[in-house]
PDB file of C-alpha atoms in Angstrom:
ATOM      1  CA  UNK M   1     153.565  90.091  90.093  1.00 71.00           C
ATOM      2  CA  UNK M   2     153.615  93.870  90.885  1.00 77.00           C
ATOM      3  CA  UNK M   3     152.861  93.067  94.526  1.00 81.00           C
ATOM      4  CA  UNK M   4     155.781  90.629  94.694  1.00 85.00           C
ATOM      5  CA  UNK M   5     158.185  93.213  93.216  1.00 83.00           C
ATOM      6  CA  UNK M   6     156.961  95.885  95.657  1.00 83.00           C
ATOM      7  CA  UNK M   7     157.321  93.458  98.567  1.00 85.00           C
ATOM      8  CA  UNK M   8     160.919  92.664  97.594  1.00 86.00           C
ATOM      9  CA  UNK M   9     161.742  96.389  97.453  1.00 86.00           C
ATOM     10  CA  UNK M  10     160.236  97.001 100.898  1.00 87.00           C
ATOM     11  CA  UNK M  11     161.908  93.957 102.480  1.00 88.00           C
ATOM     12  CA  UNK M  12     165.339  94.977 101.176  1.00 88.00           C
ATOM     13  CA  UNK M  13     164.823  98.542 102.423  1.00 86.00           C
ATOM     14  CA  UNK M  14     163.786  97.299 105.870  1.00 86.00           C
ATOM     15  CA  UNK M  15     166.746  94.894 106.030  1.00 87.00           C
ATOM     16  CA  UNK M  16     169.165  97.742 105.283  1.00 85.00           C
ATOM     17  CA  UNK M  17     167.604  99.890 108.017  1.00 84.00           C
ATOM     18  CA  UNK M  18     167.508  97.229 110.762  1.00 85.00           C
ATOM     19  CA  UNK M  19     171.249  97.471 111.724  1.00 84.00           C
ATOM     20  CA  UNK M  20     170.814 101.192 112.407  1.00 81.00           C
ATOM     21  CA  UNK M  21     167.710 100.662 114.558  1.00 81.00           C
ATOM     22  CA  UNK M  22     169.533  97.950 116.516  1.00 83.00           C
ATOM     23  CA  UNK M  23     172.739 100.057 116.707  1.00 81.00           C
ATOM     24  CA  UNK M  24     174.779  97.165 115.338  1.00 81.00           C
ATOM     25  CA  UNK M  25     177.604  99.419 114.171  1.00 82.00           C
ATOM     26  CA  UNK M  26     177.875 102.105 116.827  1.00 86.00           C
ATOM     27  CA  UNK M  27     180.590 104.307 118.329  1.00 90.00           C
ATOM     28  CA  UNK M  28     182.028 103.305 121.729  1.00 93.00           C
ATOM     29  CA  UNK M  29     180.608 104.739 124.943  1.00 93.00           C
ATOM     30  CA  UNK M  30     180.769 108.541 125.222  1.00 95.00           C
ATOM     31  CA  UNK M  31     182.871 109.714 128.194  1.00 96.00           C
ATOM     32  CA  UNK M  32     182.355 113.477 128.051  1.00 95.00           C
ATOM     33  CA  UNK M  33     179.569 116.013 127.712  1.00 93.00           C
ATOM     34  CA  UNK M  34     180.952 117.025 124.321  1.00 93.00           C
ATOM     35  CA  UNK M  35     180.835 113.406 123.158  1.00 94.00           C
ATOM     36  CA  UNK M  36     177.205 113.061 124.234  1.00 94.00           C
ATOM     37  CA  UNK M  37     176.320 116.287 122.411  1.00 92.00           C
ATOM     38  CA  UNK M  38     177.987 114.950 119.270  1.00 92.00           C
ATOM     39  CA  UNK M  39     176.034 111.708 119.638  1.00 92.00           C
ATOM     40  CA  UNK M  40     172.798 113.677 119.976  1.00 90.00           C
ATOM     41  CA  UNK M  41     173.568 115.585 116.795  1.00 89.00           C
ATOM     42  CA  UNK M  42     174.487 112.345 115.045  1.00 89.00           C
ATOM     43  CA  UNK M  43     171.235 110.706 116.143  1.00 89.00           C
ATOM     44  CA  UNK M  44     169.184 113.665 114.928  1.00 87.00           C
ATOM     45  CA  UNK M  45     170.896 113.498 111.548  1.00 86.00           C
ATOM     46  CA  UNK M  46     170.402 109.729 111.409  1.00 86.00           C
ATOM     47  CA  UNK M  47     166.689 110.048 112.175  1.00 87.00           C
ATOM     48  CA  UNK M  48     166.200 112.675 109.461  1.00 85.00           C
ATOM     49  CA  UNK M  49     168.128 110.749 106.820  1.00 85.00           C
ATOM     50  CA  UNK M  50     166.538 107.471 107.957  1.00 85.00           C
ATOM     51  CA  UNK M  51     163.028 108.790 107.420  1.00 85.00           C
ATOM     52  CA  UNK M  52     164.035 110.136 104.019  1.00 85.00           C
ATOM     53  CA  UNK M  53     165.639 106.794 103.138  1.00 86.00           C
ATOM     54  CA  UNK M  54     162.532 104.786 104.048  1.00 85.00           C
ATOM     55  CA  UNK M  55     160.252 107.154 102.152  1.00 85.00           C
ATOM     56  CA  UNK M  56     162.527 107.201  99.114  1.00 85.00           C
ATOM     57  CA  UNK M  57     162.808 103.404  99.076  1.00 84.00           C
ATOM     58  CA  UNK M  58     159.133 102.875  99.827  1.00 85.00           C
ATOM     59  CA  UNK M  59     158.014 105.082  96.952  1.00 85.00           C
ATOM     60  CA  UNK M  60     159.234 102.724  94.196  1.00 85.00           C
ATOM     61  CA  UNK M  61     157.258  99.889  95.788  1.00 84.00           C
ATOM     62  CA  UNK M  62     154.141 102.044  95.835  1.00 83.00           C
ATOM     63  CA  UNK M  63     154.770 103.058  92.205  1.00 81.00           C
ATOM     64  CA  UNK M  64     155.015  99.403  91.177  1.00 81.00           C
ATOM     65  CA  UNK M  65     151.688  98.640  92.861  1.00 79.00           C
ATOM     66  CA  UNK M  66     149.945 101.762  91.553  1.00 78.00           C
ATOM     67  CA  UNK M  67     151.171 101.677  87.965  1.00 75.00           C
ATOM     68  CA  UNK M  68     152.473  98.153  87.461  1.00 71.00           C
ATOM     69  CA  UNK M  69     149.232  96.651  86.270  1.00 67.00           C
ATOM     70  CA  UNK M  70     148.547  96.723  82.553  1.00 61.00           C
ATOM     71  CA  UNK M  71     146.090  99.374  81.493  1.00 62.00           C
ATOM     72  CA  UNK M  72     144.249  99.764  78.242  1.00 58.00           C
ATOM     73  CA  UNK M  73     144.941 102.738  76.024  1.00 62.00           C
ATOM     74  CA  UNK M  74     147.981 104.767  75.099  1.00 63.00           C
ATOM     75  CA  UNK M  75     150.655 105.485  77.700  1.00 62.00           C
ATOM     76  CA  UNK M  76     150.664 108.985  79.145  1.00 69.00           C
ATOM     77  CA  UNK M  77     153.707 111.159  79.776  1.00 70.00           C
ATOM     78  CA  UNK M  78     154.206 113.577  82.655  1.00 72.00           C
ATOM     79  CA  UNK M  79     156.446 116.653  82.580  1.00 76.00           C
ATOM     80  CA  UNK M  80     156.626 116.626  86.373  1.00 76.00           C
ATOM     81  CA  UNK M  81     155.208 118.914  89.004  1.00 81.00           C
ATOM     82  CA  UNK M  82     157.173 122.128  89.444  1.00 86.00           C
ATOM     83  CA  UNK M  83     155.420 122.989  92.696  1.00 87.00           C
ATOM     84  CA  UNK M  84     156.296 119.651  94.282  1.00 85.00           C
ATOM     85  CA  UNK M  85     159.900 119.897  93.100  1.00 87.00           C
ATOM     86  CA  UNK M  86     160.291 123.339  94.657  1.00 90.00           C
ATOM     87  CA  UNK M  87     158.703 122.120  97.911  1.00 89.00           C
ATOM     88  CA  UNK M  88     160.863 119.019  98.407  1.00 83.00           C
ATOM     89  CA  UNK M  89     164.028 120.823  97.318  1.00 89.00           C
ATOM     90  CA  UNK M  90     163.357 123.651  99.784  1.00 91.00           C
ATOM     91  CA  UNK M  91     162.533 121.259 102.625  1.00 86.00           C
ATOM     92  CA  UNK M  92     165.692 119.240 101.950  1.00 84.00           C
ATOM     93  CA  UNK M  93     167.837 122.389 101.910  1.00 89.00           C
ATOM     94  CA  UNK M  94     166.363 123.660 105.177  1.00 88.00           C
ATOM     95  CA  UNK M  95     166.886 120.317 106.952  1.00 84.00           C
ATOM     96  CA  UNK M  96     170.451 119.771 105.820  1.00 82.00           C
ATOM     97  CA  UNK M  97     171.605 123.377 106.213  1.00 88.00           C
ATOM     98  CA  UNK M  98     170.009 123.445 109.670  1.00 85.00           C
ATOM     99  CA  UNK M  99     171.733 120.188 110.679  1.00 82.00           C
ATOM    100  CA  UNK M 100     175.044 121.543 109.397  1.00 84.00           C
ATOM    101  CA  UNK M 101     174.732 124.752 111.404  1.00 85.00           C
ATOM    102  CA  UNK M 102     173.849 122.813 114.560  1.00 82.00           C
ATOM    103  CA  UNK M 103     176.834 120.507 114.052  1.00 81.00           C
ATOM    104  CA  UNK M 104     179.169 123.444 113.446  1.00 84.00           C
ATOM    105  CA  UNK M 105     178.117 124.954 116.770  1.00 82.00           C
ATOM    106  CA  UNK M 106     179.089 121.746 118.598  1.00 83.00           C
ATOM    107  CA  UNK M 107     182.467 121.725 116.823  1.00 82.00           C
ATOM    108  CA  UNK M 108     183.083 125.409 117.549  1.00 85.00           C
ATOM    109  CA  UNK M 109     182.725 124.943 121.315  1.00 83.00           C
ATOM    110  CA  UNK M 110     185.918 122.900 121.344  1.00 84.00           C
ATOM    111  CA  UNK M 111     187.923 124.763 118.718  1.00 82.00           C
ATOM    112  CA  UNK M 112     186.878 128.413 119.013  1.00 84.00           C
ATOM    113  CA  UNK M 113     186.059 128.731 122.703  1.00 85.00           C
ATOM    114  CA  UNK M 114     189.086 128.737 124.979  1.00 87.00           C
ATOM    115  CA  UNK M 115     189.499 126.307 127.841  1.00 90.00           C
ATOM    116  CA  UNK M 116     188.028 127.551 131.144  1.00 91.00           C
ATOM    117  CA  UNK M 117     190.279 128.984 133.837  1.00 91.00           C
ATOM    118  CA  UNK M 118     191.983 126.353 135.958  1.00 90.00           C
ATOM    119  CA  UNK M 119     192.236 123.798 133.143  1.00 95.00           C
ATOM    120  CA  UNK M 120     195.215 121.424 133.136  1.00 96.00           C
ATOM    121  CA  UNK M 121     197.596 122.252 130.275  1.00 96.00           C
ATOM    122  CA  UNK M 122     199.028 119.171 128.575  1.00 97.00           C
ATOM    123  CA  UNK M 123     201.236 119.251 125.492  1.00 97.00           C
ATOM    124  CA  UNK M 124     200.986 116.400 122.994  1.00 97.00           C
ATOM    125  CA  UNK M 125     203.595 116.191 120.239  1.00 97.00           C
ATOM    126  CA  UNK M 126     203.399 113.770 117.338  1.00 96.00           C
ATOM    127  CA  UNK M 127     206.485 112.210 115.818  1.00 95.00           C
ATOM    128  CA  UNK M 128     206.918 109.332 113.401  1.00 94.00           C
ATOM    129  CA  UNK M 129     205.765 107.063 115.006  1.00 93.00           C
ATOM    130  CA  UNK M 130     205.050 107.990 118.639  1.00 94.00           C
ATOM    131  CA  UNK M 131     203.268 110.479 120.867  1.00 96.00           C
ATOM    132  CA  UNK M 132     205.201 112.564 123.428  1.00 96.00           C
ATOM    133  CA  UNK M 133     203.173 113.898 126.360  1.00 96.00           C
ATOM    134  CA  UNK M 134     204.482 116.811 128.459  1.00 96.00           C
ATOM    135  CA  UNK M 135     203.104 118.323 131.658  1.00 96.00           C
ATOM    136  CA  UNK M 136     204.259 121.571 133.256  1.00 94.00           C
ATOM    137  CA  UNK M 137     205.673 121.142 136.756  1.00 89.00           C
ATOM    138  CA  UNK M 138     204.547 122.893 139.947  1.00 90.00           C
ATOM    139  CA  UNK M 139     205.462 126.266 138.384  1.00 89.00           C
ATOM    140  CA  UNK M 140     202.689 125.762 135.821  1.00 89.00           C
ATOM    141  CA  UNK M 141     205.013 126.714 132.944  1.00 92.00           C
ATOM    142  CA  UNK M 142     206.392 124.691 130.065  1.00 94.00           C
ATOM    143  CA  UNK M 143     210.116 124.973 129.466  1.00 92.00           C
ATOM    144  CA  UNK M 144     211.321 126.508 126.211  1.00 94.00           C
ATOM    145  CA  UNK M 145     212.273 124.203 123.347  1.00 92.00           C
ATOM    146  CA  UNK M 146     215.534 124.252 121.440  1.00 89.00           C
ATOM    147  CA  UNK M 147     215.838 122.253 118.217  1.00 88.00           C
ATOM    148  CA  UNK M 148     219.571 121.860 118.747  1.00 90.00           C
ATOM    149  CA  UNK M 149     218.959 120.007 122.017  1.00 91.00           C
ATOM    150  CA  UNK M 150     216.657 117.339 120.576  1.00 90.00           C
ATOM    151  CA  UNK M 151     218.088 113.927 121.442  1.00 89.00           C
ATOM    152  CA  UNK M 152     215.700 111.009 121.175  1.00 85.00           C
ATOM    153  CA  UNK M 153     218.205 108.506 122.531  1.00 82.00           C
ATOM    154  CA  UNK M 154     219.005 110.729 125.530  1.00 81.00           C
ATOM    155  CA  UNK M 155     215.415 111.145 126.698  1.00 83.00           C
ATOM    156  CA  UNK M 156     214.893 114.630 125.288  1.00 89.00           C
ATOM    157  CA  UNK M 157     212.773 114.071 122.151  1.00 91.00           C
ATOM    158  CA  UNK M 158     211.295 117.579 122.289  1.00 91.00           C
ATOM    159  CA  UNK M 159     214.531 119.480 122.898  1.00 92.00           C
ATOM    160  CA  UNK M 160     213.584 120.980 126.269  1.00 91.00           C
ATOM    161  CA  UNK M 161     216.099 123.776 126.871  1.00 91.00           C
ATOM    162  CA  UNK M 162     218.416 122.747 129.712  1.00 88.00           C
ATOM    163  CA  UNK M 163     219.129 126.415 130.458  1.00 91.00           C
ATOM    164  CA  UNK M 164     215.482 127.361 131.006  1.00 91.00           C
ATOM    165  CA  UNK M 165     214.496 127.004 134.694  1.00 91.00           C
ATOM    166  CA  UNK M 166     210.832 126.567 133.715  1.00 90.00           C
ATOM    167  CA  UNK M 167     211.683 123.273 132.045  1.00 88.00           C
ATOM    168  CA  UNK M 168     213.461 121.695 134.998  1.00 90.00           C
ATOM    169  CA  UNK M 169     210.216 120.361 136.459  1.00 91.00           C
ATOM    170  CA  UNK M 170     208.467 119.454 133.194  1.00 93.00           C
ATOM    171  CA  UNK M 171     207.118 115.897 133.264  1.00 93.00           C
ATOM    172  CA  UNK M 172     207.364 113.636 130.208  1.00 93.00           C
ATOM    173  CA  UNK M 173     205.155 110.595 129.710  1.00 94.00           C
ATOM    174  CA  UNK M 174     204.456 108.015 127.016  1.00 93.00           C
ATOM    175  CA  UNK M 175     200.762 107.978 127.975  1.00 96.00           C
ATOM    176  CA  UNK M 176     198.359 110.740 128.986  1.00 97.00           C
ATOM    177  CA  UNK M 177     196.973 110.396 132.520  1.00 97.00           C
ATOM    178  CA  UNK M 178     194.249 112.954 133.345  1.00 97.00           C
ATOM    179  CA  UNK M 179     191.934 113.392 136.348  1.00 97.00           C
ATOM    180  CA  UNK M 180     188.284 112.521 135.816  1.00 97.00           C
ATOM    181  CA  UNK M 181     185.972 115.523 135.772  1.00 95.00           C
ATOM    182  CA  UNK M 182     188.773 118.057 135.239  1.00 96.00           C
ATOM    183  CA  UNK M 183     189.058 120.053 132.011  1.00 96.00           C
ATOM    184  CA  UNK M 184     192.254 119.515 130.041  1.00 97.00           C
ATOM    185  CA  UNK M 185     193.640 122.097 127.630  1.00 96.00           C
ATOM    186  CA  UNK M 186     195.423 119.998 125.028  1.00 97.00           C
ATOM    187  CA  UNK M 187     198.237 121.705 123.109  1.00 97.00           C
ATOM    188  CA  UNK M 188     198.960 119.825 119.890  1.00 97.00           C
ATOM    189  CA  UNK M 189     202.278 119.966 118.033  1.00 96.00           C
ATOM    190  CA  UNK M 190     204.146 117.903 115.445  1.00 96.00           C
ATOM    191  CA  UNK M 191     207.886 117.356 114.984  1.00 94.00           C
ATOM    192  CA  UNK M 192     207.803 116.161 111.400  1.00 93.00           C
ATOM    193  CA  UNK M 193     204.651 115.486 109.365  1.00 96.00           C
ATOM    194  CA  UNK M 194     200.927 115.936 109.938  1.00 97.00           C
ATOM    195  CA  UNK M 195     199.499 113.631 112.591  1.00 97.00           C
ATOM    196  CA  UNK M 196     196.025 113.564 114.139  1.00 97.00           C
ATOM    197  CA  UNK M 197     194.900 113.131 117.746  1.00 97.00           C
ATOM    198  CA  UNK M 198     191.867 110.858 117.912  1.00 97.00           C
ATOM    199  CA  UNK M 199     190.063 109.373 120.922  1.00 97.00           C
ATOM    200  CA  UNK M 200     186.756 107.820 119.780  1.00 96.00           C
ATOM    201  CA  UNK M 201     185.246 107.906 123.279  1.00 97.00           C
ATOM    202  CA  UNK M 202     185.757 111.694 123.406  1.00 96.00           C
ATOM    203  CA  UNK M 203     184.427 112.145 119.848  1.00 95.00           C
ATOM    204  CA  UNK M 204     187.489 114.339 119.256  1.00 94.00           C
ATOM    205  CA  UNK M 205     189.755 114.310 116.226  1.00 94.00           C
ATOM    206  CA  UNK M 206     192.235 117.096 115.527  1.00 95.00           C
ATOM    207  CA  UNK M 207     195.285 117.331 113.272  1.00 96.00           C
ATOM    208  CA  UNK M 208     198.704 118.143 114.696  1.00 96.00           C
ATOM    209  CA  UNK M 209     200.393 120.229 112.006  1.00 96.00           C
ATOM    210  CA  UNK M 210     204.139 120.972 111.753  1.00 95.00           C
ATOM    211  CA  UNK M 211     204.913 124.576 112.665  1.00 92.00           C
ATOM    212  CA  UNK M 212     201.535 125.137 114.344  1.00 94.00           C
ATOM    213  CA  UNK M 213     200.315 125.069 117.936  1.00 95.00           C
ATOM    214  CA  UNK M 214     196.689 123.934 118.057  1.00 95.00           C
ATOM    215  CA  UNK M 215     194.633 124.037 121.248  1.00 95.00           C
ATOM    216  CA  UNK M 216     191.504 122.073 122.047  1.00 95.00           C
ATOM    217  CA  UNK M 217     189.977 121.103 125.374  1.00 95.00           C
ATOM    218  CA  UNK M 218     187.983 118.232 126.833  1.00 96.00           C
ATOM    219  CA  UNK M 219     186.671 116.912 130.143  1.00 96.00           C
ATOM    220  CA  UNK M 220     186.806 113.124 130.472  1.00 97.00           C
ATOM    221  CA  UNK M 221     184.327 111.856 133.061  1.00 96.00           C
ATOM    222  CA  UNK M 222     184.675 108.077 133.199  1.00 96.00           C
ATOM    223  CA  UNK M 223     187.721 106.371 134.720  1.00 97.00           C
ATOM    224  CA  UNK M 224     189.394 103.985 132.310  1.00 97.00           C
ATOM    225  CA  UNK M 225     192.019 103.553 129.596  1.00 97.00           C
ATOM    226  CA  UNK M 226     191.229 104.780 126.077  1.00 97.00           C
ATOM    227  CA  UNK M 227     193.373 104.510 122.971  1.00 97.00           C
ATOM    228  CA  UNK M 228     194.896 107.613 121.420  1.00 97.00           C
ATOM    229  CA  UNK M 229     195.217 106.825 117.731  1.00 94.00           C
ATOM    230  CA  UNK M 230     196.877 108.777 114.964  1.00 96.00           C
ATOM    231  CA  UNK M 231     194.093 109.363 112.453  1.00 95.00           C
ATOM    232  CA  UNK M 232     196.319 110.807 109.710  1.00 95.00           C
ATOM    233  CA  UNK M 233     198.406 108.565 107.464  1.00 95.00           C
ATOM    234  CA  UNK M 234     201.917 109.617 108.486  1.00 94.00           C
ATOM    235  CA  UNK M 235     204.238 107.017 106.981  1.00 94.00           C
ATOM    236  CA  UNK M 236     205.021 103.316 106.912  1.00 93.00           C
ATOM    237  CA  UNK M 237     204.855 102.991 110.702  1.00 94.00           C
ATOM    238  CA  UNK M 238     201.489 104.759 110.985  1.00 95.00           C
ATOM    239  CA  UNK M 239     199.772 101.571 112.153  1.00 93.00           C
ATOM    240  CA  UNK M 240     201.822 101.441 115.370  1.00 93.00           C
ATOM    241  CA  UNK M 241     201.515 105.116 116.344  1.00 95.00           C
ATOM    242  CA  UNK M 242     199.321 104.891 119.414  1.00 93.00           C
ATOM    243  CA  UNK M 243     199.222 105.867 123.055  1.00 96.00           C
ATOM    244  CA  UNK M 244     196.582 105.863 125.788  1.00 97.00           C
ATOM    245  CA  UNK M 245     194.424 108.364 127.615  1.00 98.00           C
ATOM    246  CA  UNK M 246     194.320 107.170 131.240  1.00 97.00           C
ATOM    247  CA  UNK M 247     191.387 108.770 133.037  1.00 98.00           C
ATOM    248  CA  UNK M 248     192.059 108.487 136.785  1.00 97.00           C
ATOM    249  CA  UNK M 249     190.385 109.427 140.003  1.00 97.00           C
ATOM    250  CA  UNK M 250     191.744 112.870 140.995  1.00 96.00           C
ATOM    251  CA  UNK M 251     193.635 111.453 143.990  1.00 96.00           C
ATOM    252  CA  UNK M 252     195.239 108.736 141.852  1.00 97.00           C
ATOM    253  CA  UNK M 253     196.234 111.282 139.232  1.00 96.00           C
ATOM    254  CA  UNK M 254     197.834 113.525 141.838  1.00 95.00           C
ATOM    255  CA  UNK M 255     199.761 110.560 143.253  1.00 95.00           C
ATOM    256  CA  UNK M 256     200.988 109.655 139.762  1.00 95.00           C
ATOM    257  CA  UNK M 257     202.114 113.233 139.108  1.00 94.00           C
ATOM    258  CA  UNK M 258     203.983 113.452 142.418  1.00 93.00           C
ATOM    259  CA  UNK M 259     205.734 110.182 141.675  1.00 93.00           C
ATOM    260  CA  UNK M 260     206.876 111.477 138.290  1.00 91.00           C
ATOM    261  CA  UNK M 261     208.185 114.654 139.944  1.00 90.00           C
ATOM    262  CA  UNK M 262     210.157 112.589 142.456  1.00 87.00           C
ATOM    263  CA  UNK M 263     211.803 110.708 139.585  1.00 84.00           C
ATOM    264  CA  UNK M 264     213.209 114.011 138.302  1.00 75.00           C
ATOM    265  CA  UNK M 265     214.892 114.869 141.603  1.00 70.00           C
TER     266      UNK M 265
END
């Protein structure tokens, strides 16, 4: 009987671990160096916790086999082993604090280190329930914004100041085309409530907070279309707040940008 109980414990533990070994539930393909670094950190954490899980779940099975058989005499009582408790607590602390510090370093590269020179500035503004994407024109400058000039129905949802020459060549888009292999400096804003930029393939998620300008950067490497989701509950229409990151070949991106500039003439 003890062997049967131990076997059941081990089988259940193995069954719970199998989906992780087979990567049954796994993030989509990584399309940037940052995303691959995040995946590496995730895998390291998963290996550490997986080993701990198997040991922790295997121990009860061993205990059933070792102590499950009836023994003659009075039962004994143990007050524990202070040395072992200090050892496993210290080891656990070192592993988890170390993993946290390594993960924080990956996060800091995007949030604390500025985008490299020559990056493409793109402004992304959240609004219930849409994303507005703005590119600076050939002058490389964004036009000033004026709250009094915001007119959603007139094609000026951000309130680009009509009197500012820098805004004359700004390009607006409902999606976010970017050239593959080129670093993008993303400037996040919000018109109303807190939203969140999230592209699973980039392993990037960042809130857009009213009254704040938040900058992150990324370099998408694989051509394709990837969903930009709002990852912050922002109201009843939250479910439909989505756009797309279109990663293009550099020549195709340049052609798209020139076509958008022609439309403004």
